[in-house]
Short mmCIF file of C-alpha atoms in Angstrom, two decimals:
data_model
loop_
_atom_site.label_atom_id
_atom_site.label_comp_id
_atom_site.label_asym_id
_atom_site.label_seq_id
_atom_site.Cartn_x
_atom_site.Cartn_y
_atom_site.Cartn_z
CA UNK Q 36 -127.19 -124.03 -40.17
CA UNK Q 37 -126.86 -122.10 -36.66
CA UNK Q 38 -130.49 -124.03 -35.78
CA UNK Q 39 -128.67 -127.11 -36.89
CA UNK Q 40 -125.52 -126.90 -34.95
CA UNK Q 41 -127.56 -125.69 -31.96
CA UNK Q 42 -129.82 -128.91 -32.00
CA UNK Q 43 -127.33 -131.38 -32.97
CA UNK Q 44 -124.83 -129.99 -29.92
CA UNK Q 45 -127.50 -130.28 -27.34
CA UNK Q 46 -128.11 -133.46 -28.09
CA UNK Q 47 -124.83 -134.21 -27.24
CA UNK Q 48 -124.54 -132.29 -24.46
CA UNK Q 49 -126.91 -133.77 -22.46
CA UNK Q 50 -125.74 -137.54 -23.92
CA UNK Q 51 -122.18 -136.59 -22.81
CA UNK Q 52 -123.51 -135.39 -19.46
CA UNK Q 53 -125.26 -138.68 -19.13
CA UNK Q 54 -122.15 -140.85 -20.41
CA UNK Q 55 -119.57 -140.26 -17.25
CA UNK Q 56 -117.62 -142.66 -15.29
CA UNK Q 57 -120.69 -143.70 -13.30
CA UNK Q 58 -122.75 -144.90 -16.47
CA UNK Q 59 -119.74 -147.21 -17.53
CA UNK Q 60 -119.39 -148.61 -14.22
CA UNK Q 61 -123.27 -149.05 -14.56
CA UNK Q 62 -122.96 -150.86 -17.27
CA UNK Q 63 -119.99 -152.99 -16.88
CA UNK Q 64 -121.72 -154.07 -13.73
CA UNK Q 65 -125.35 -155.03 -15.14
CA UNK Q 66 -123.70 -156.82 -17.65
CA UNK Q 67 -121.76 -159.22 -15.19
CA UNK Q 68 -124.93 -159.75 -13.30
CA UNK Q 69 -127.22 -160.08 -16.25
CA UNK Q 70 -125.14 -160.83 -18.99
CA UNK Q 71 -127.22 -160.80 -22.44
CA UNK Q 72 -130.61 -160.11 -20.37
CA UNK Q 73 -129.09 -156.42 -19.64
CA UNK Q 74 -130.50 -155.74 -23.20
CA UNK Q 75 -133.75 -155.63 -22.37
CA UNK Q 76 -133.29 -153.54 -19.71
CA UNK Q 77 -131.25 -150.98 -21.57
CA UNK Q 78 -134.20 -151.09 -24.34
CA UNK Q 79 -136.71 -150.93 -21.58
CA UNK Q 80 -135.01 -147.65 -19.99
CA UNK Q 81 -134.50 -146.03 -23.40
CA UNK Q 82 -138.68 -146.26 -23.58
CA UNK Q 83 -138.66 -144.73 -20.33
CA UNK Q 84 -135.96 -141.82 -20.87
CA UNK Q 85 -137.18 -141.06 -24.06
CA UNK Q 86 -140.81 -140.24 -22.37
CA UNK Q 87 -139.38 -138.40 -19.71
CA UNK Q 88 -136.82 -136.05 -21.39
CA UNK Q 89 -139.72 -135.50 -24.43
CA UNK Q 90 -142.00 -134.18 -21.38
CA UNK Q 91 -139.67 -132.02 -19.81
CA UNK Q 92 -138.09 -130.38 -22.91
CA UNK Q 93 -141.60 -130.05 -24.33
CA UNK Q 94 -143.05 -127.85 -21.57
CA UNK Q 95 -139.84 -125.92 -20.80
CA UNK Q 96 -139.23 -125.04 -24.64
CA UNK Q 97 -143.08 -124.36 -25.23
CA UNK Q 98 -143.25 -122.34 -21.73
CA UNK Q 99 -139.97 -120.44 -22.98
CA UNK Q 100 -139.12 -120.38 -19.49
CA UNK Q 101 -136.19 -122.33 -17.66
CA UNK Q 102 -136.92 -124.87 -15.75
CA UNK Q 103 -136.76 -122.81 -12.37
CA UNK Q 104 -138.56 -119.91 -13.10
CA UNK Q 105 -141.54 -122.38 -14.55
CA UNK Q 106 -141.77 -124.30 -11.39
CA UNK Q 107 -141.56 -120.77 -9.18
CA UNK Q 108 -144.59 -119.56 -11.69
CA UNK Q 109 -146.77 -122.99 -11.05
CA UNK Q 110 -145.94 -122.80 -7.19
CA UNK Q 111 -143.60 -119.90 -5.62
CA UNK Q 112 -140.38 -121.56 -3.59
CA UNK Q 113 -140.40 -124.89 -5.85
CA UNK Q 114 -137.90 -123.05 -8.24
CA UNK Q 115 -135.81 -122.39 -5.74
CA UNK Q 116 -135.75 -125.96 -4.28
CA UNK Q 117 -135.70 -127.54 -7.57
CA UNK Q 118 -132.37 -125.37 -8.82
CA UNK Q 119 -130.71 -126.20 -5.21
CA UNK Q 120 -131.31 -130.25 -5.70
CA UNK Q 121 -130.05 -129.16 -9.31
CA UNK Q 122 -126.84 -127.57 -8.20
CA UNK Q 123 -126.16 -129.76 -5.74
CA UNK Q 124 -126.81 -133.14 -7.00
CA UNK Q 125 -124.69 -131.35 -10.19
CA UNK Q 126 -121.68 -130.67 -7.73
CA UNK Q 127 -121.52 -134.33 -6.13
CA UNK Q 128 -121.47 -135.66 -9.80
CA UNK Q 129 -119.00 -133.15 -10.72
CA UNK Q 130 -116.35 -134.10 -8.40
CA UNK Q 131 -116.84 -137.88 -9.32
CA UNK Q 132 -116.32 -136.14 -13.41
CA UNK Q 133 -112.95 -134.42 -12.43
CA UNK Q 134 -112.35 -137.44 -10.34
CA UNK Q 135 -112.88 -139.64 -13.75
CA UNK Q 136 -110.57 -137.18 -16.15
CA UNK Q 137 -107.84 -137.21 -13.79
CA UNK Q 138 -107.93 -141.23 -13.65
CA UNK Q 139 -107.69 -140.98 -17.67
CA UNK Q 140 -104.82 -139.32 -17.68
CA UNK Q 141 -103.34 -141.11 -14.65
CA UNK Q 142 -103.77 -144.28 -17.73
CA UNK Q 143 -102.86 -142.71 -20.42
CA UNK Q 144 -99.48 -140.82 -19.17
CA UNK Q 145 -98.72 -142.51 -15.98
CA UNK Q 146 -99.38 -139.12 -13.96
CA UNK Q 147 -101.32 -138.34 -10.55
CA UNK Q 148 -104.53 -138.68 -10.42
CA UNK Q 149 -105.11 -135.10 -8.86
CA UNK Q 150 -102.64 -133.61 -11.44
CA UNK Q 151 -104.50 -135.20 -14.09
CA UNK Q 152 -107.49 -133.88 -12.55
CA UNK Q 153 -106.30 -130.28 -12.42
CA UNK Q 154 -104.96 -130.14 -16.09
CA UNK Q 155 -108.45 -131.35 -17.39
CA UNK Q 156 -110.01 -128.90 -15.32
CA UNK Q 157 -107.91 -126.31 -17.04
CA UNK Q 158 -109.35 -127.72 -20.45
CA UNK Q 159 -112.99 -127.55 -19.34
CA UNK Q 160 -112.26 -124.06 -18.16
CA UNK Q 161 -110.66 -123.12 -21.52
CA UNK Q 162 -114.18 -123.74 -23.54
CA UNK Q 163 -115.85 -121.23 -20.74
CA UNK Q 164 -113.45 -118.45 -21.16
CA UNK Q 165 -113.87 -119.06 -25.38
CA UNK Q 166 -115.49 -115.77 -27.09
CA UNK Q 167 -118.01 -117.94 -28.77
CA UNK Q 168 -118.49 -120.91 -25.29
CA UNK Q 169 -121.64 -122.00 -26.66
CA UNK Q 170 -120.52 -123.46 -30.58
CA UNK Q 171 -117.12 -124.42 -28.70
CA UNK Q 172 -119.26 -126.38 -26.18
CA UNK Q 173 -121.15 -127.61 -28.94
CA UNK Q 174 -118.19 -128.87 -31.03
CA UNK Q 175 -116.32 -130.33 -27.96
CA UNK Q 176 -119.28 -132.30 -26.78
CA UNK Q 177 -119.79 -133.37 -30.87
CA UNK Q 178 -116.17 -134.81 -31.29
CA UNK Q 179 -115.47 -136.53 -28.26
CA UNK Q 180 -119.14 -138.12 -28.36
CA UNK Q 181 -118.10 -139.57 -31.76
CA UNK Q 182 -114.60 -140.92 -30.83
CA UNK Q 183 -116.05 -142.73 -27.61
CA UNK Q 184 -118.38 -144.58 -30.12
CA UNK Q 185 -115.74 -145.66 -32.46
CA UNK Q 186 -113.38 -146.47 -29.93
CA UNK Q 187 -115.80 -148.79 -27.95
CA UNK Q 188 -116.62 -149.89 -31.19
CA UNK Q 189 -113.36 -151.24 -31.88
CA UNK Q 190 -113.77 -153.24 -28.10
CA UNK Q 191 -117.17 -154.79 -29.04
CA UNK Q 192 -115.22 -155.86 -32.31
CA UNK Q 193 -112.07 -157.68 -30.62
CA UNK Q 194 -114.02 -158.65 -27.56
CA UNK Q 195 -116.37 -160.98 -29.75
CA UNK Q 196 -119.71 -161.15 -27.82
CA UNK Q 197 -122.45 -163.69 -29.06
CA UNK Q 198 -124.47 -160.81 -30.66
CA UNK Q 199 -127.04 -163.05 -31.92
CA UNK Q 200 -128.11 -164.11 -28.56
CA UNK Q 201 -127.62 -160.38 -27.07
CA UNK Q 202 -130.25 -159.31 -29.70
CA UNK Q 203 -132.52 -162.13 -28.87
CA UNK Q 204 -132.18 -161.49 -24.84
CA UNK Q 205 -133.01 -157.91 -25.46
CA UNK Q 206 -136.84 -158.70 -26.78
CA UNK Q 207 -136.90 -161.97 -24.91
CA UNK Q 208 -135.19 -161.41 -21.77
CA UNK Q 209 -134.50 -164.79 -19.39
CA UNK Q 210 -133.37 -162.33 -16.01
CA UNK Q 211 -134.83 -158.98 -15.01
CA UNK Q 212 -133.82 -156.66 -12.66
CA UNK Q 213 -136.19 -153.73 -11.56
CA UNK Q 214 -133.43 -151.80 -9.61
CA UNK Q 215 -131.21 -151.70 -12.73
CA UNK Q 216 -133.76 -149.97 -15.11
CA UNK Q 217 -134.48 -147.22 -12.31
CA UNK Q 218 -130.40 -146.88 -12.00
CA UNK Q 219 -130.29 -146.71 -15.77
CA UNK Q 220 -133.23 -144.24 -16.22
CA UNK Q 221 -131.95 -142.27 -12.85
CA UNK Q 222 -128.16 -142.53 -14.51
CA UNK Q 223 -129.66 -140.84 -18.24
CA UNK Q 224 -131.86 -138.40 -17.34
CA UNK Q 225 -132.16 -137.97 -13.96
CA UNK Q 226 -130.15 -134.39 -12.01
CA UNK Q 227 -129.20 -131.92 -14.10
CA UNK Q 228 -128.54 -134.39 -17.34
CA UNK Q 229 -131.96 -134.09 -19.35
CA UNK Q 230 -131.88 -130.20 -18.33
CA UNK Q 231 -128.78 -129.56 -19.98
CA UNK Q 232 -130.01 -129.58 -23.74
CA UNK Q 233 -133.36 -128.38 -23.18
CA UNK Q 234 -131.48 -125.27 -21.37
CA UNK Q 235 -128.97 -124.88 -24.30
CA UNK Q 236 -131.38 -125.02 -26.98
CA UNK Q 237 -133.29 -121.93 -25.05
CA UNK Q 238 -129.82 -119.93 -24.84
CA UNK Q 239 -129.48 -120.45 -28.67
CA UNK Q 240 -132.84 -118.83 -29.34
CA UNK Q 241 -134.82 -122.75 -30.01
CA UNK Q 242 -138.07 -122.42 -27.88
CA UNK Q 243 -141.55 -122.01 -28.45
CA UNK Q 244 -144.50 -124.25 -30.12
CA UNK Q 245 -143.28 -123.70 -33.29
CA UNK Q 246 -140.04 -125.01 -32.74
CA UNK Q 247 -141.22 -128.51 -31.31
CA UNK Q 248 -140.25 -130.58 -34.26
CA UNK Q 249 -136.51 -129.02 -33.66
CA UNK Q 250 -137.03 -129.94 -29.89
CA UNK Q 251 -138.32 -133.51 -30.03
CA UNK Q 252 -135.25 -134.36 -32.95
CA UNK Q 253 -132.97 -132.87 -30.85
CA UNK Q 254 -134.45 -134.55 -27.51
CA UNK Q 255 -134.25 -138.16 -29.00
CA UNK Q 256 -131.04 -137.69 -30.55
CA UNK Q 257 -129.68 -137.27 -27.34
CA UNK Q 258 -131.30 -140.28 -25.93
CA UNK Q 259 -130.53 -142.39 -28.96
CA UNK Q 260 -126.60 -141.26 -28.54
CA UNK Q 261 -126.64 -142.81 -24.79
CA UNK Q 262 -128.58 -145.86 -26.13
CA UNK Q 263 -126.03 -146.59 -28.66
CA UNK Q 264 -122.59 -146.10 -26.48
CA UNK Q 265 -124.62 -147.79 -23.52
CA UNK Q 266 -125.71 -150.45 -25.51
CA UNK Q 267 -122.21 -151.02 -27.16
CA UNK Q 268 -120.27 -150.83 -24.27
CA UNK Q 269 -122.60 -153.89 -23.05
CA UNK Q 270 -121.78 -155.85 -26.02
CA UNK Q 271 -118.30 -154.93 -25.35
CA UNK Q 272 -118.36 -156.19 -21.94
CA UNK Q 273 -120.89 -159.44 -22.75
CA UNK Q 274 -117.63 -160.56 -24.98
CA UNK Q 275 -115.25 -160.29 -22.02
CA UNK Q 276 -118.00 -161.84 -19.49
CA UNK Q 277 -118.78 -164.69 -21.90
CA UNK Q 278 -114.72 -165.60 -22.46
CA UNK Q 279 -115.22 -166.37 -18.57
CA UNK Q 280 -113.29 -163.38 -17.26
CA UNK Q 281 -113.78 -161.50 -14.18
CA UNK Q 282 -114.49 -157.96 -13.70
CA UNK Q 283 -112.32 -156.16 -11.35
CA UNK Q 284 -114.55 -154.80 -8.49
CA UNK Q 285 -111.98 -151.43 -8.11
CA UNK Q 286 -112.63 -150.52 -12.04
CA UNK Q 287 -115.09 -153.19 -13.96
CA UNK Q 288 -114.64 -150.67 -17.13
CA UNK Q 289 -111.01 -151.01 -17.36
CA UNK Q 290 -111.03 -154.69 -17.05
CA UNK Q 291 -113.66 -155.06 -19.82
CA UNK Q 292 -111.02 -152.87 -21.68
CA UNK Q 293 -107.86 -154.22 -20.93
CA UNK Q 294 -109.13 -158.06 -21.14
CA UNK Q 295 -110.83 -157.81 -24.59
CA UNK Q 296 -107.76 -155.87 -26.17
CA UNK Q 297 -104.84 -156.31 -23.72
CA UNK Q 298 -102.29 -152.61 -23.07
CA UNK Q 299 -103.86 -151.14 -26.23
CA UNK Q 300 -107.42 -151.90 -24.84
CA UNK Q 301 -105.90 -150.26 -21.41
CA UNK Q 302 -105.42 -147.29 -23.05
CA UNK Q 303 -108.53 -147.30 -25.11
CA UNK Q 304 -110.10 -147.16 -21.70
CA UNK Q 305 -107.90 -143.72 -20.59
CA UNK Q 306 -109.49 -141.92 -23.75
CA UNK Q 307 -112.88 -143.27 -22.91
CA UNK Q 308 -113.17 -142.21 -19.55
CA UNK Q 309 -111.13 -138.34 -20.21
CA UNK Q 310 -114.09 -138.05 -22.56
CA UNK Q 311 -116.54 -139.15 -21.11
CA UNK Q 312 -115.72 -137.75 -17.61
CA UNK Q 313 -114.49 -134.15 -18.98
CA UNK Q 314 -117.56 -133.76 -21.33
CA UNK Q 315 -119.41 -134.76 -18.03
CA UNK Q 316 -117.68 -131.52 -16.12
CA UNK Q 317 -118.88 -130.02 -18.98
CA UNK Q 318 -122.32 -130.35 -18.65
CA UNK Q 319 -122.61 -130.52 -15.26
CA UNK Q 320 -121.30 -127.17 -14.62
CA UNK Q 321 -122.85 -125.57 -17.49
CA UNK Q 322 -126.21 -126.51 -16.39
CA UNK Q 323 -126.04 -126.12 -12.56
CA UNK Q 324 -125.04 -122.94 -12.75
CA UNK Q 325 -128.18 -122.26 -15.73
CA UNK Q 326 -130.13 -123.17 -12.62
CA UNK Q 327 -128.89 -120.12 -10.94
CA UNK Q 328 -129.14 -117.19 -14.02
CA UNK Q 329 -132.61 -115.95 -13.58
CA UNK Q 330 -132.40 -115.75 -9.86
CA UNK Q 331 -130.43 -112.13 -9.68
CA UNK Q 332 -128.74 -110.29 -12.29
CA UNK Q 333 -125.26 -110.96 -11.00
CA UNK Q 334 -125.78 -114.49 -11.94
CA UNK Q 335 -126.32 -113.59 -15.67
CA UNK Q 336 -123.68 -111.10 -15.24
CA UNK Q 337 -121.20 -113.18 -14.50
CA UNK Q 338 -122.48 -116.31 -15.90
CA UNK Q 339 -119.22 -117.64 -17.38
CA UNK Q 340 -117.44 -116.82 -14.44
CA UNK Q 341 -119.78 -118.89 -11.82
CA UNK Q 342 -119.47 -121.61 -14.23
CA UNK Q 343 -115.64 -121.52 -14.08
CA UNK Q 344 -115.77 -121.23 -10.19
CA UNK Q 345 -117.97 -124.37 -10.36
CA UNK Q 346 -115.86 -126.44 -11.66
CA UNK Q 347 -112.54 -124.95 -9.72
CA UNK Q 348 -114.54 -125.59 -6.99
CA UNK Q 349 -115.31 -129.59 -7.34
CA UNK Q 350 -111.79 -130.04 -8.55
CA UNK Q 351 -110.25 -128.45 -5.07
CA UNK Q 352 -112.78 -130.76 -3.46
CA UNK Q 353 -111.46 -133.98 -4.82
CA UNK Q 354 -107.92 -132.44 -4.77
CA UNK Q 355 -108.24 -131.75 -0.99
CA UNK Q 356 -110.72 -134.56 -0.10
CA UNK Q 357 -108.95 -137.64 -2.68
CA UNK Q 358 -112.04 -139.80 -3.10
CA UNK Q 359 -114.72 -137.61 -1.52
CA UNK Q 360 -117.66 -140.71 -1.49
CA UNK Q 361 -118.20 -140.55 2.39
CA UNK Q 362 -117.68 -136.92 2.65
CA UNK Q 363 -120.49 -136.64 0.00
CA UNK Q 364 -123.19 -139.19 0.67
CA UNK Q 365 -125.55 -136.87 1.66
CA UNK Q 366 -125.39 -134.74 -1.18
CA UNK Q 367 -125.17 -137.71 -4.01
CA UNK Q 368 -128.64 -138.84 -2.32
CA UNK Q 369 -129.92 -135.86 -3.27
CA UNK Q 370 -130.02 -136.40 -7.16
CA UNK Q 371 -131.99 -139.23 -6.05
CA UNK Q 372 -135.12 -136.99 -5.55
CA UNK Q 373 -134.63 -134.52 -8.47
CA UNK Q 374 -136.17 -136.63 -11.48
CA UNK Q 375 -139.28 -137.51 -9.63
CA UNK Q 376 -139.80 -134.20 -8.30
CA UNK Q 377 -138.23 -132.13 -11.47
CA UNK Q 378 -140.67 -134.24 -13.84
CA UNK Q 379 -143.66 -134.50 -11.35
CA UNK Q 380 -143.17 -130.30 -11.75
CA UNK Q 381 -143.13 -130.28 -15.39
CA UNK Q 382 -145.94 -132.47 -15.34
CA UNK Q 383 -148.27 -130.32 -13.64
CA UNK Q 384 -146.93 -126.99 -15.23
CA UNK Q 385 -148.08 -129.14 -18.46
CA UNK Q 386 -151.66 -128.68 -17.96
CA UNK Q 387 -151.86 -124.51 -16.56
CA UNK Q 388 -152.68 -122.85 -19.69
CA UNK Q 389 -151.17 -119.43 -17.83
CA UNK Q 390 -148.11 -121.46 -18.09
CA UNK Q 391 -148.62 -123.31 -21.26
CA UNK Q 392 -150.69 -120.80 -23.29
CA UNK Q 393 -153.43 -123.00 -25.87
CA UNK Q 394 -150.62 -126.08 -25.80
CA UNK Q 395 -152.31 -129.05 -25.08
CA UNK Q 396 -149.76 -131.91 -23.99
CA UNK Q 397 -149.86 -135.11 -25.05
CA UNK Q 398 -151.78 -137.79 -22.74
CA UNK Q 399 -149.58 -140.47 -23.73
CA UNK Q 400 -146.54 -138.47 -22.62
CA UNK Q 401 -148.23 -137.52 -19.27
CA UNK Q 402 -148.85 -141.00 -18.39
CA UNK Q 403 -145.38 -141.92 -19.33
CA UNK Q 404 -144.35 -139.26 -16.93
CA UNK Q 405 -146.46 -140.44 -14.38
CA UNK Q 406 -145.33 -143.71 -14.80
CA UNK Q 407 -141.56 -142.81 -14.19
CA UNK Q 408 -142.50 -140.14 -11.21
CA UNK Q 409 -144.25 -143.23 -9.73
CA UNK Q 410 -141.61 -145.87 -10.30
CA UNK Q 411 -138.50 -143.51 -8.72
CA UNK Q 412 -140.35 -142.15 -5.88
CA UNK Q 413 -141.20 -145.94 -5.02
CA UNK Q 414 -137.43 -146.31 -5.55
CA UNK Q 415 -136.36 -143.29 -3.25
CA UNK Q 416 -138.28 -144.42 -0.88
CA UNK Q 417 -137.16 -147.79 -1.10
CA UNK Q 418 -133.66 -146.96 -0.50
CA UNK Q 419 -134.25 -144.31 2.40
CA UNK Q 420 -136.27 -147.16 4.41
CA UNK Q 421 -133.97 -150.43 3.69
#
């Protein structure tokens, strides 16, 4: 049952790092643009997630090794870089996550932003300082995963979208947009998101060969619980689209919300976005700072207190800085780089039997990884020249 928990709640860990206030402005946004067509690229980038985070929790759980001590094993230094794009890319996200919880509350009980921000970051601090962090974490990320899915849910239900043809535009699409599979693939498992289950199921003892069924269940789970809030929320916002309203460019997801169900629909919103933006502090802190653990044994130490720091530190940030987007630029940009060079790393690790022991990887999985290192670097690139 302690296997079970474990697997189910980092599955959700990493699905609730991935569902934060950027990935329902993502999807609000793709929706306008694409309407029912956005199906097929949310089925198109659940293909593609699903091959990279089955790669990199693969080799990591069969290497028994985080993710930064494998790289610093297959090439010395690339640890180190590969935990600072980590914990940096981690931090940017994490101040848009407080940023997020504080705007729930500002919804839900009229208050300031920032003091909205600061009580939520008392909450996410609570689950740290826990005697048992890891089931809490677990159990946190479990419940409030759930009630985003029945509350969107209820959205997609009074919002009415033409599900027929959103099914049918998913396999047959009329519009495609390359940019907005990379942003959805980048936006699920790219930065620290994929590493944070793969990186809980090692704390909780889940690693090895033997253990791979456990691993790839647990893996797809978490992909499968992104797919079905992403894809929900698009049916929610299709209806709202398709009844000829327009998104508000300030906050497309609370329009979607407050159109298809009016004040109640408002408020629906302020629960989504506390969950999804708290769970995201979460995970973001948790697994930056796993990043850091093996490095010196201060940082193991005093584990639950770096992680606690992390996220005091991102909420002073947006406290001090309000919306910290220019300040930050830099840094955001930097999570732009991690998946192609976190998964590019994996890949290679993949195939050193020092590293990997008699594992043999699976070539369909390597050129699925390949595929996605070559598609985001093109993308990076893209974005740094035009």
């Amino acid at each position: 049952m302690k296997n079970k928990n474990a697997i189910i709640g980092a599955a959700f860990l990493m699905a609730t790092s991935a569902i934060g206030p950027g990935f329902l402005t993502q999807t609000t946004v793709f929706t306008q643009q694409l309407t029912a067509s956005f199906g097929f690229v949310i089925l198109l980038s659940i293909l593609l997630d699903i091959g990279t985070q089955l790669n990199i929790w693969r080799v990591v759980s069969v290497s028994r090794k985080p993710a930064q001590d494998l790289a610093n094993e297959l090439c010395f230094g690339l640890g180190y870089l590969l935990a600072f794009l980590i914990v940096m890319g981690g931090l940017s996200f994490n101040i848009g996550n407080v940023a997020g919880a504080g705007l729930g509350f500002e919804v839900l009980f009229g208050i300031d932003v920032k003091i909205g921000a600061v009580i939520s970051a008392a909450i996410a601090i609570g689950i740290f300082l826990s005697k048992d962090a890891g089931k809490v974490m677990d159990n946190f990320t479990k419940i409030l995963g759930f009630l985003m899915i029945l509350l969107i849910l209820y959205v997609v239900f009074v919002s009415n979208p033409p599900i027929f043809e959103a099914v049918q535009r998913t396999f047959i699409p009329q519009k495609f947009d390359a940019l907005a599979t990379v942003t959805l693939v980048g936006g699920t498992v790219g930065g620290y998101i994929t590493f944070s289950g793969v990186h809980r199921l090692m704390d909780a003892g889940i690693n090895g060969e033997e253990n791979l069924p456990e691993i790839n269940r647990s893996a797809t789970t978490g992909i499968l619980v992104t797919a079905v809030v992403r894809y929900l929320l698009f049916l929610a916002s299709l209806g709202v689209v398709m009844a000829g309203f327009t998104l508000s460019k300030d906050n497309p997801p609370a329009s979607v919300f407050q159109s298809a169900a009016g004040e109640i629909g408002y408020k629906i919103f302020g629960v989504v976005i506390w969950c999804a933006a708290i769970t995201s502090v979460v995970g973001a802190a948790y697994t930056s700072v796993s990043f850091l653990r093996t490095f010196h044994p201060n940082f193991e130490k005093y584990n639950r207190q770096i992680i606690i720091g992390f996220i005091v530190f991102s909420t002073i940030i947006f406290v001090l800085v309000g919306k910290p987007v220019k300040t930050l630029v830099f840094v955001g940009m930097l999570n732009g780089f991690v998946l192609p060079i976190a998964l590019a790393i994996m890949l290679i690790a993949s195939r050193k039997s020092r590293l990997m022991g008699s594992y043999k990887h699976s070539l369909i999985l390597q050129i699925i990884g390949w595929i996605v290192v070559a598609v985001m670097s093109s993308m990076v690139i893209y974005g740094l020249f035009s």
